[in-house]
Amino acid sequence: MSTASTASFSSRLAQVKPSPSVAAKARVDALRAAGRDIIDFTIGEPDFPTPEHIVQAGARALAEGATRYTGSAGTPALRRAICAKLQRENRLDFQPGQVIVGTGAKQLIFNAFAATLNEDDEVVIPAPYWVSYPDMVLLNGGTPVIAPSSAATGFKLTPEALRQALTPRSRWLVLNTPNNPSGAIYTESELGALCEVLRGFPAVRVMTDEIYEHFAYGGARHLSPLNVAPDLADRTLVVNGVSKAYAMTGWRVGYAAGPLDLIRAMTLLASQTTTCASAVGQAAAVTALEGPQECVAQARDLFEQRRDRMVSGLATIPGVSCSSPDGAFYLFPSVQGLLGKTTPQGRLLAGDPDVAAYLLDAVGVASVDGSSYGMPGYLRLSFATSAAEIDRGCAAIAQAVAALR
């Protein structure tokens, strides 16, 4: 005879939502499995395979025995390659001891918060933000403080908004440039102005998530805060990885570079959680960083063409307003002009989640609502898909909008 369990779960877990982007992708997969024709604009990864020379490097590493644990901070070869990359591409000087490799950039962001946050410490997160930042703060006992922006500021944090968000309990500012979901890229002067504010708050660390750095279009140029404020090096963590630039999302290799004491603390956590990133993934990442880089330039050019195509496709749809982003591979169009309208089935579109649901149900276009990124009234649409799908999806959105009353 069994008895009902009275075991409980962490109270922190109750504050955490499922990742909206992961949930949207799962919904797409389920609908496709059920036979629906879905145009997927939720994709947060390149739609092409890992370049062949990187795949072959992984295969060679397996054949040569790269199947065992590595050090918790990563292999010496990869940490050296990361230091060389940061110097070559970003003009940043780090030693291998200041670098940690993890199972994706997400794990390293989590570990950085876990290593530094005490109960009710605050983390300033500019909106719109990547969906996981606030929940990772909550899981580690911190309090996310959302600093607003708007289309008028280019979806970027201003010095005034940063100053208003900072308090004596602030421990981190999270910057994501190029930004997911807006594609915004901070200029040298914009970063300089934010860093000037931070100089007045010496207890605040800076986390700069640069995972989309290679996808900057037109005259836009990616810069790290350390390029304009090297005096903040003792409290800045640079987070990056090989997932986006080299189409290696499933290899799960990210890295971070920062002050030695922080990297040591994060390595301690890794030793008691994941142990290390996969040995074969790390070997392939060395080739990605040290090998030919034409694949990265080709991906950037392709994404720029797709960006322009999708912006043009949305431009003629009444009620949808979309600027052309400087970076990443997402559009963040306003759908505020659709709110208050009614679907052919009589459902009121009261908010952006309703718009996203309507597009999926009516015409099979999958997107992610802007509310999940801290900015209601918008949708995130990924252009990491084929030109044919972009054209088909924009036409379907136009059809769905035309049917509204």
CSV table of C-alpha atoms in Angstrom, one decimal:
chain,number,residue,atom,x,y,z
A,1,MET,CA,0.0,0.0,0.0
A,2,SER,CA,1.5,3.3,-1.1
A,3,THR,CA,1.0,6.7,0.5
A,4,ALA,CA,0.8,10.1,-1.3
A,5,SER,CA,4.0,12.0,-1.5
A,6,THR,CA,4.4,15.2,0.5
A,7,ALA,CA,7.7,16.1,-1.0
A,8,SER,CA,8.0,19.7,-2.1
A,9,PHE,CA,9.9,21.7,-4.6
A,10,SER,CA,12.1,24.8,-4.3
A,11,SER,CA,10.2,28.0,-3.7
A,12,ARG,CA,12.6,29.6,-6.2
A,13,LEU,CA,11.4,27.2,-8.9
A,14,ALA,CA,7.9,28.5,-8.6
A,15,GLN,CA,9.0,32.0,-9.8
A,16,VAL,CA,10.5,30.6,-13.0
A,17,LYS,CA,8.6,30.3,-16.3
A,18,PRO,CA,9.5,27.9,-19.1
A,19,SER,CA,11.7,29.5,-21.7
A,20,PRO,CA,9.2,31.1,-24.2
A,21,SER,CA,11.5,30.6,-27.2
A,22,VAL,CA,12.0,26.9,-26.3
A,23,ALA,CA,8.3,26.5,-25.7
A,24,ALA,CA,7.5,28.1,-29.0
A,25,LYS,CA,9.9,25.8,-30.8
A,26,ALA,CA,8.4,22.8,-29.0
A,27,ARG,CA,4.9,23.9,-30.2
A,28,VAL,CA,6.2,24.1,-33.8
A,29,ASP,CA,7.6,20.6,-33.6
A,30,ALA,CA,4.3,19.2,-32.1
A,31,LEU,CA,2.2,20.9,-34.8
A,32,ARG,CA,4.4,19.6,-37.5
A,33,ALA,CA,4.3,16.1,-36.1
A,34,ALA,CA,0.5,16.4,-36.2
A,35,GLY,CA,0.6,17.2,-39.9
A,36,ARG,CA,0.3,21.1,-39.8
A,37,ASP,CA,2.3,23.1,-42.3
A,38,ILE,CA,4.2,25.6,-40.1
A,39,ILE,CA,6.3,28.5,-41.1
A,40,ASP,CA,8.8,28.8,-38.3
A,41,PHE,CA,10.0,32.2,-37.4
A,42,THR,CA,10.9,31.2,-33.8
A,43,ILE,CA,14.3,29.8,-34.7
A,44,GLY,CA,17.2,31.0,-32.5
A,45,GLU,CA,19.9,29.3,-34.4
A,46,PRO,CA,21.4,29.3,-37.9
A,47,ASP,CA,19.5,27.0,-40.3
A,48,PHE,CA,22.5,25.6,-42.0
A,49,PRO,CA,24.9,22.9,-40.8
A,50,THR,CA,28.1,23.3,-38.9
A,51,PRO,CA,30.9,24.0,-41.5
A,52,GLU,CA,32.5,20.8,-42.8
A,53,HIS,CA,36.0,21.6,-41.6
A,54,ILE,CA,34.7,21.9,-38.0
A,55,VAL,CA,32.7,18.7,-38.3
A,56,GLN,CA,35.8,16.9,-39.5
A,57,ALA,CA,37.9,18.3,-36.7
A,58,GLY,CA,35.3,16.8,-34.3
A,59,ALA,CA,35.5,13.5,-36.0
A,60,ARG,CA,39.3,13.4,-35.8
A,61,ALA,CA,39.1,14.3,-32.2
A,62,LEU,CA,36.8,11.4,-31.5
A,63,ALA,CA,39.1,9.0,-33.4
A,64,GLU,CA,42.1,10.3,-31.4
A,65,GLY,CA,40.4,9.7,-28.1
A,66,ALA,CA,38.7,13.0,-27.1
A,67,THR,CA,36.1,11.1,-25.1
A,68,ARG,CA,37.1,11.8,-21.5
A,69,TYR,CA,36.7,14.5,-19.0
A,70,THR,CA,38.7,17.7,-19.4
A,71,GLY,CA,39.5,20.3,-16.8
A,72,SER,CA,36.5,22.1,-15.5
A,73,ALA,CA,37.6,25.4,-17.0
A,74,GLY,CA,38.2,23.8,-20.4
A,75,THR,CA,41.1,22.4,-22.3
A,76,PRO,CA,44.3,24.4,-22.4
A,77,ALA,CA,44.2,24.4,-26.2
A,78,LEU,CA,40.7,25.9,-26.3
A,79,ARG,CA,41.4,28.5,-23.6
A,80,ARG,CA,44.5,29.6,-25.6
A,81,ALA,CA,42.5,29.8,-28.8
A,82,ILE,CA,39.9,31.9,-27.0
A,83,CYS,CA,42.5,34.3,-25.8
A,84,ALA,CA,44.0,34.6,-29.3
A,85,LYS,CA,40.5,35.2,-30.7
A,86,LEU,CA,39.7,37.9,-28.2
A,87,GLN,CA,43.0,39.7,-29.0
A,88,ARG,CA,42.7,39.3,-32.7
A,89,GLU,CA,39.0,40.2,-33.2
A,90,ASN,CA,38.1,42.2,-30.1
A,91,ARG,CA,41.4,43.9,-29.1
A,92,LEU,CA,41.0,42.4,-25.6
A,93,ASP,CA,43.8,41.0,-23.6
A,94,PHE,CA,43.2,38.0,-21.4
A,95,GLN,CA,45.3,35.1,-20.1
A,96,PRO,CA,44.1,31.5,-20.2
A,97,GLY,CA,43.5,31.6,-16.4
A,98,GLN,CA,40.9,34.3,-17.0
A,99,VAL,CA,38.9,32.1,-19.3
A,100,ILE,CA,36.3,29.4,-18.6
A,101,VAL,CA,34.6,27.1,-21.1
A,102,GLY,CA,31.1,25.9,-20.4
A,103,THR,CA,28.2,23.9,-21.9
A,104,GLY,CA,27.0,26.8,-23.8
A,105,ALA,CA,27.0,30.5,-22.9
A,106,LYS,CA,23.8,30.0,-20.9
A,107,GLN,CA,25.4,27.8,-18.4
A,108,LEU,CA,28.2,30.4,-17.8
A,109,ILE,CA,25.7,33.2,-17.3
A,110,PHE,CA,23.9,31.0,-14.7
A,111,ASN,CA,27.2,30.2,-13.0
A,112,ALA,CA,28.2,33.8,-12.9
A,113,PHE,CA,25.0,34.7,-11.1
A,114,ALA,CA,25.3,31.7,-8.8
A,115,ALA,CA,28.8,32.6,-7.8
A,116,THR,CA,28.0,36.3,-7.0
A,117,LEU,CA,24.4,36.8,-6.0
A,118,ASN,CA,23.1,36.8,-2.4
A,119,GLU,CA,19.4,36.9,-1.5
A,120,ASP,CA,17.7,40.0,-2.9
A,121,ASP,CA,20.7,41.3,-4.7
A,122,GLU,CA,19.6,43.2,-7.8
A,123,VAL,CA,20.5,42.6,-11.4
A,124,VAL,CA,19.7,45.4,-13.9
A,125,ILE,CA,18.4,44.0,-17.2
A,126,PRO,CA,17.5,46.4,-20.0
A,127,ALA,CA,14.3,45.6,-21.9
A,128,PRO,CA,13.9,44.1,-24.4
A,129,TYR,CA,16.0,41.2,-23.0
A,130,TRP,CA,16.8,37.6,-23.8
A,131,VAL,CA,14.1,35.6,-22.0
A,132,SER,CA,16.4,33.6,-19.7
A,133,TYR,CA,18.2,36.5,-17.9
A,134,PRO,CA,15.5,37.3,-15.4
A,135,ASP,CA,14.7,33.7,-14.6
A,136,MET,CA,18.3,32.8,-14.0
A,137,VAL,CA,18.6,35.8,-11.6
A,138,LEU,CA,15.5,34.5,-9.7
A,139,LEU,CA,16.8,31.0,-9.5
A,140,ASN,CA,19.9,32.3,-7.8
A,141,GLY,CA,18.0,34.3,-5.2
A,142,GLY,CA,18.4,37.7,-6.9
A,143,THR,CA,15.9,40.3,-8.0
A,144,PRO,CA,15.8,41.3,-11.7
A,145,VAL,CA,15.3,45.0,-12.2
A,146,ILE,CA,14.1,45.8,-15.6
A,147,ALA,CA,15.3,49.0,-17.1
A,148,PRO,CA,13.0,50.2,-19.9
A,149,SER,CA,13.9,51.3,-23.4
A,150,SER,CA,11.8,52.1,-26.4
A,151,ALA,CA,11.8,52.3,-30.2
A,152,ALA,CA,12.6,56.0,-29.8
A,153,THR,CA,16.0,55.0,-28.1
A,154,GLY,CA,16.7,52.3,-30.6
A,155,PHE,CA,15.8,49.7,-28.0
A,156,LYS,CA,18.9,50.6,-26.1
A,157,LEU,CA,19.5,51.5,-22.5
A,158,THR,CA,20.2,55.2,-21.9
A,159,PRO,CA,22.4,56.5,-19.1
A,160,GLU,CA,19.4,58.1,-17.5
A,161,ALA,CA,17.5,54.9,-17.4
A,162,LEU,CA,20.5,53.0,-16.0
A,163,ARG,CA,21.0,55.6,-13.3
A,164,GLN,CA,17.4,55.3,-12.2
A,165,ALA,CA,17.6,51.5,-12.1
A,166,LEU,CA,20.8,51.3,-10.0
A,167,THR,CA,20.5,51.1,-6.2
A,168,PRO,CA,22.9,50.1,-3.3
A,169,ARG,CA,21.7,46.5,-3.9
A,170,SER,CA,22.7,46.4,-7.6
A,171,ARG,CA,25.3,43.8,-8.3
A,172,TRP,CA,25.2,43.3,-12.1
A,173,LEU,CA,24.3,45.2,-15.3
A,174,VAL,CA,23.6,42.8,-18.2
A,175,LEU,CA,24.3,44.1,-21.7
A,176,ASN,CA,23.5,42.1,-24.8
A,177,THR,CA,24.9,43.6,-27.9
A,178,PRO,CA,24.0,42.8,-30.7
A,179,ASN,CA,20.7,42.3,-28.9
A,180,ASN,CA,18.2,39.4,-28.9
A,181,PRO,CA,15.4,40.2,-29.8
A,182,SER,CA,15.8,43.7,-31.2
A,183,GLY,CA,19.1,43.5,-33.1
A,184,ALA,CA,20.3,46.7,-31.5
A,185,ILE,CA,24.0,47.4,-31.4
A,186,TYR,CA,25.5,49.9,-28.9
A,187,THR,CA,27.8,52.5,-30.4
A,188,GLU,CA,31.1,53.6,-28.9
A,189,SER,CA,29.6,56.8,-27.5
A,190,GLU,CA,26.6,54.9,-26.1
A,191,LEU,CA,28.8,52.4,-24.3
A,192,GLY,CA,31.0,55.1,-23.1
A,193,ALA,CA,28.1,57.0,-21.5
A,194,LEU,CA,26.8,53.9,-19.8
A,195,CYS,CA,30.3,53.1,-18.4
A,196,GLU,CA,30.6,56.6,-17.1
A,197,VAL,CA,27.5,56.0,-15.0
A,198,LEU,CA,28.9,52.6,-13.8
A,199,ARG,CA,32.1,54.3,-12.5
A,200,GLY,CA,29.9,55.8,-9.8
A,201,PHE,CA,28.7,52.3,-8.7
A,202,PRO,CA,31.9,50.3,-8.0
A,203,ALA,CA,30.0,47.3,-6.5
A,204,VAL,CA,28.3,46.7,-9.9
A,205,ARG,CA,29.7,44.1,-12.3
A,206,VAL,CA,29.1,44.2,-16.0
A,207,MET,CA,28.1,41.1,-17.9
A,208,THR,CA,28.4,41.7,-21.7
A,209,ASP,CA,26.8,39.0,-23.7
A,210,GLU,CA,28.3,39.1,-27.2
A,211,ILE,CA,27.1,35.9,-28.7
A,212,TYR,CA,25.8,37.6,-31.9
A,213,GLU,CA,28.9,39.8,-32.4
A,214,HIS,CA,29.7,38.6,-35.9
A,215,PHE,CA,26.2,39.5,-37.2
A,216,ALA,CA,26.5,43.3,-37.6
A,217,TYR,CA,25.2,44.8,-40.8
A,218,GLY,CA,25.8,47.8,-43.0
A,219,GLY,CA,27.9,50.4,-41.2
A,220,ALA,CA,27.2,48.9,-37.7
A,221,ARG,CA,30.2,47.7,-35.8
A,222,HIS,CA,30.3,45.5,-32.7
A,223,LEU,CA,32.2,46.8,-29.7
A,224,SER,CA,32.7,45.4,-26.2
A,225,PRO,CA,32.3,47.8,-23.2
A,226,LEU,CA,36.0,47.0,-22.4
A,227,ASN,CA,37.0,48.6,-25.7
A,228,VAL,CA,35.8,51.9,-24.4
A,229,ALA,CA,36.3,51.4,-20.7
A,230,PRO,CA,39.3,49.2,-20.0
A,231,ASP,CA,39.3,50.6,-16.4
A,232,LEU,CA,36.2,48.4,-15.7
A,233,ALA,CA,38.1,45.2,-16.6
A,234,ASP,CA,38.3,44.1,-12.9
A,235,ARG,CA,34.5,43.8,-12.9
A,236,THR,CA,33.5,42.9,-16.4
A,237,LEU,CA,32.6,39.4,-17.7
A,238,VAL,CA,32.7,38.9,-21.5
A,239,VAL,CA,30.4,36.0,-22.5
A,240,ASN,CA,30.4,34.4,-25.9
A,241,GLY,CA,30.5,31.1,-27.7
A,242,VAL,CA,30.6,29.3,-31.0
A,243,SER,CA,26.9,28.4,-31.3
A,244,LYS,CA,25.7,31.3,-33.5
A,245,ALA,CA,28.7,32.3,-35.6
A,246,TYR,CA,29.7,28.8,-36.5
A,247,ALA,CA,26.3,27.1,-36.5
A,248,MET,CA,27.3,24.9,-33.6
A,249,THR,CA,24.3,25.3,-31.2
A,250,GLY,CA,24.1,21.5,-30.6
A,251,TRP,CA,27.8,21.2,-29.8
A,252,ARG,CA,27.1,23.2,-26.5
A,253,VAL,CA,30.4,25.2,-26.2
A,254,GLY,CA,30.4,28.7,-24.7
A,255,TYR,CA,33.1,30.7,-23.0
A,256,ALA,CA,33.6,33.6,-20.7
A,257,ALA,CA,36.5,35.8,-19.9
A,258,GLY,CA,36.9,38.0,-16.9
A,259,PRO,CA,38.6,38.8,-13.6
A,260,LEU,CA,40.6,35.9,-12.2
A,261,ASP,CA,38.7,35.6,-8.9
A,262,LEU,CA,35.3,35.4,-10.7
A,263,ILE,CA,36.6,32.8,-13.2
A,264,ARG,CA,37.9,30.7,-10.4
A,265,ALA,CA,34.5,30.9,-8.6
A,266,MET,CA,32.7,29.9,-11.7
A,267,THR,CA,35.1,27.0,-12.3
A,268,LEU,CA,34.5,25.8,-8.7
A,269,LEU,CA,30.8,25.7,-9.5
A,270,ALA,CA,31.4,23.9,-12.8
A,271,SER,CA,33.4,21.2,-10.9
A,272,GLN,CA,30.4,20.4,-8.8
A,273,THR,CA,27.7,20.6,-11.5
A,274,THR,CA,28.6,19.9,-15.1
A,275,THR,CA,32.3,19.0,-14.5
A,276,CYS,CA,33.2,20.2,-18.0
A,277,ALA,CA,32.1,20.9,-21.5
A,278,SER,CA,32.3,17.9,-23.9
A,279,ALA,CA,35.8,17.1,-25.0
A,280,VAL,CA,34.9,16.6,-28.6
A,281,GLY,CA,32.9,19.9,-28.7
A,282,GLN,CA,35.9,21.7,-27.3
A,283,ALA,CA,38.2,20.2,-29.9
A,284,ALA,CA,35.9,21.3,-32.7
A,285,ALA,CA,35.7,24.8,-31.1
A,286,VAL,CA,39.5,25.1,-31.4
A,287,THR,CA,39.2,24.6,-35.1
A,288,ALA,CA,36.3,27.0,-35.3
A,289,LEU,CA,38.2,29.8,-33.7
A,290,GLU,CA,41.6,29.1,-35.3
A,291,GLY,CA,40.5,27.8,-38.7
A,292,PRO,CA,39.2,29.6,-41.9
A,293,GLN,CA,36.7,32.3,-41.1
A,294,GLU,CA,35.1,32.7,-44.5
A,295,CYS,CA,32.1,30.7,-43.2
A,296,VAL,CA,31.4,33.4,-40.7
A,297,ALA,CA,31.5,36.2,-43.3
A,298,GLN,CA,29.3,34.2,-45.6
A,299,ALA,CA,26.7,33.6,-42.9
A,300,ARG,CA,26.7,37.3,-42.1
A,301,ASP,CA,26.2,38.3,-45.7
A,302,LEU,CA,23.4,35.7,-46.1
A,303,PHE,CA,21.6,37.0,-42.9
A,304,GLU,CA,21.9,40.6,-44.1
A,305,GLN,CA,20.1,39.6,-47.3
A,306,ARG,CA,17.4,37.8,-45.4
A,307,ARG,CA,17.0,40.7,-43.0
A,308,ASP,CA,16.4,43.1,-45.9
A,309,ARG,CA,14.0,40.6,-47.5
A,310,MET,CA,11.9,40.2,-44.4
A,311,VAL,CA,11.8,43.9,-43.6
A,312,SER,CA,10.5,44.6,-47.2
A,313,GLY,CA,8.0,41.8,-46.9
A,314,LEU,CA,6.5,43.3,-43.7
A,315,ALA,CA,6.6,46.9,-44.8
A,316,THR,CA,3.3,46.9,-46.7
A,317,ILE,CA,1.3,45.2,-44.0
A,318,PRO,CA,-1.1,47.6,-42.3
A,319,GLY,CA,-0.7,47.7,-38.5
A,320,VAL,CA,2.8,46.2,-38.5
A,321,SER,CA,5.8,48.5,-38.2
A,322,CYS,CA,9.3,47.3,-38.4
A,323,SER,CA,12.7,49.0,-38.4
A,324,SER,CA,15.7,47.3,-39.9
A,325,PRO,CA,18.0,46.0,-37.1
A,326,ASP,CA,21.7,46.5,-37.0
A,327,GLY,CA,22.6,43.0,-35.9
A,328,ALA,CA,21.6,39.5,-34.8
A,329,PHE,CA,19.1,37.5,-36.9
A,330,TYR,CA,15.7,38.7,-35.6
A,331,LEU,CA,13.2,41.4,-36.5
A,332,PHE,CA,11.2,43.0,-33.6
A,333,PRO,CA,8.2,44.5,-35.4
A,334,SER,CA,5.5,46.5,-33.5
A,335,VAL,CA,2.0,45.0,-33.8
A,336,GLN,CA,0.4,47.7,-31.7
A,337,GLY,CA,-1.6,48.7,-34.8
A,338,LEU,CA,-3.3,45.3,-34.7
A,339,LEU,CA,-4.4,45.5,-31.1
A,340,GLY,CA,-8.1,46.0,-30.6
A,341,LYS,CA,-9.0,44.3,-33.8
A,342,THR,CA,-11.1,41.1,-34.0
A,343,THR,CA,-10.3,37.8,-35.7
A,344,PRO,CA,-12.8,36.2,-38.1
A,345,GLN,CA,-13.7,33.9,-35.3
A,346,GLY,CA,-14.6,36.9,-33.1
A,347,ARG,CA,-11.6,36.8,-30.8
A,348,LEU,CA,-10.3,40.2,-29.7
A,349,LEU,CA,-6.5,40.8,-30.1
A,350,ALA,CA,-5.9,42.4,-26.7
A,351,GLY,CA,-2.1,42.0,-26.6
A,352,ASP,CA,0.9,40.7,-28.6
A,353,PRO,CA,0.4,37.1,-27.2
A,354,ASP,CA,-3.0,37.1,-28.9
A,355,VAL,CA,-1.5,38.3,-32.2
A,356,ALA,CA,1.2,35.5,-32.0
A,357,ALA,CA,-1.5,32.9,-31.3
A,358,TYR,CA,-3.7,34.2,-34.1
A,359,LEU,CA,-0.9,34.0,-36.7
A,360,LEU,CA,-0.1,30.5,-35.6
A,361,ASP,CA,-3.7,29.3,-35.6
A,362,ALA,CA,-4.9,31.1,-38.7
A,363,VAL,CA,-2.0,30.9,-41.2
A,364,GLY,CA,0.6,28.6,-39.5
A,365,VAL,CA,3.2,31.4,-38.8
A,366,ALA,CA,5.1,30.8,-35.6
A,367,SER,CA,6.6,33.7,-33.7
A,368,VAL,CA,7.4,34.7,-30.1
A,369,ASP,CA,5.5,37.4,-28.4
A,370,GLY,CA,7.3,40.6,-27.3
A,371,SER,CA,5.9,40.4,-23.8
A,372,SER,CA,8.2,37.5,-23.1
A,373,TYR,CA,11.1,39.8,-23.9
A,374,GLY,CA,9.9,42.5,-21.6
A,375,MET,CA,8.3,44.7,-24.3
A,376,PRO,CA,4.6,44.2,-24.9
A,377,GLY,CA,3.2,45.2,-28.3
A,378,TYR,CA,5.9,43.5,-30.4
A,379,LEU,CA,6.7,40.1,-31.9
A,380,ARG,CA,10.1,38.5,-32.4
A,381,LEU,CA,10.6,37.0,-35.9
A,382,SER,CA,13.7,35.1,-36.8
A,383,PHE,CA,15.1,35.4,-40.3
A,384,ALA,CA,17.4,32.4,-39.8
A,385,THR,CA,15.4,30.6,-42.4
A,386,SER,CA,15.3,30.4,-46.2
A,387,ALA,CA,14.3,33.2,-48.5
A,388,ALA,CA,11.4,31.1,-49.7
A,389,GLU,CA,10.1,30.7,-46.1
A,390,ILE,CA,10.5,34.4,-45.5
A,391,ASP,CA,8.4,35.2,-48.6
A,392,ARG,CA,5.8,32.6,-47.7
A,393,GLY,CA,5.6,33.8,-44.1
A,394,CYS,CA,5.3,37.5,-44.9
A,395,ALA,CA,2.5,36.7,-47.4
A,396,ALA,CA,0.7,34.6,-44.8
A,397,ILE,CA,1.0,37.4,-42.2
A,398,ALA,CA,-0.5,39.8,-44.8
A,399,GLN,CA,-3.3,37.4,-45.4
A,400,ALA,CA,-4.1,37.0,-41.7
A,401,VAL,CA,-4.0,40.8,-41.1
A,402,ALA,CA,-6.3,41.4,-44.0
A,403,ALA,CA,-8.9,39.1,-42.5
A,404,LEU,CA,-9.1,41.1,-39.2
A,405,ARG,CA,-12.0,43.4,-38.4
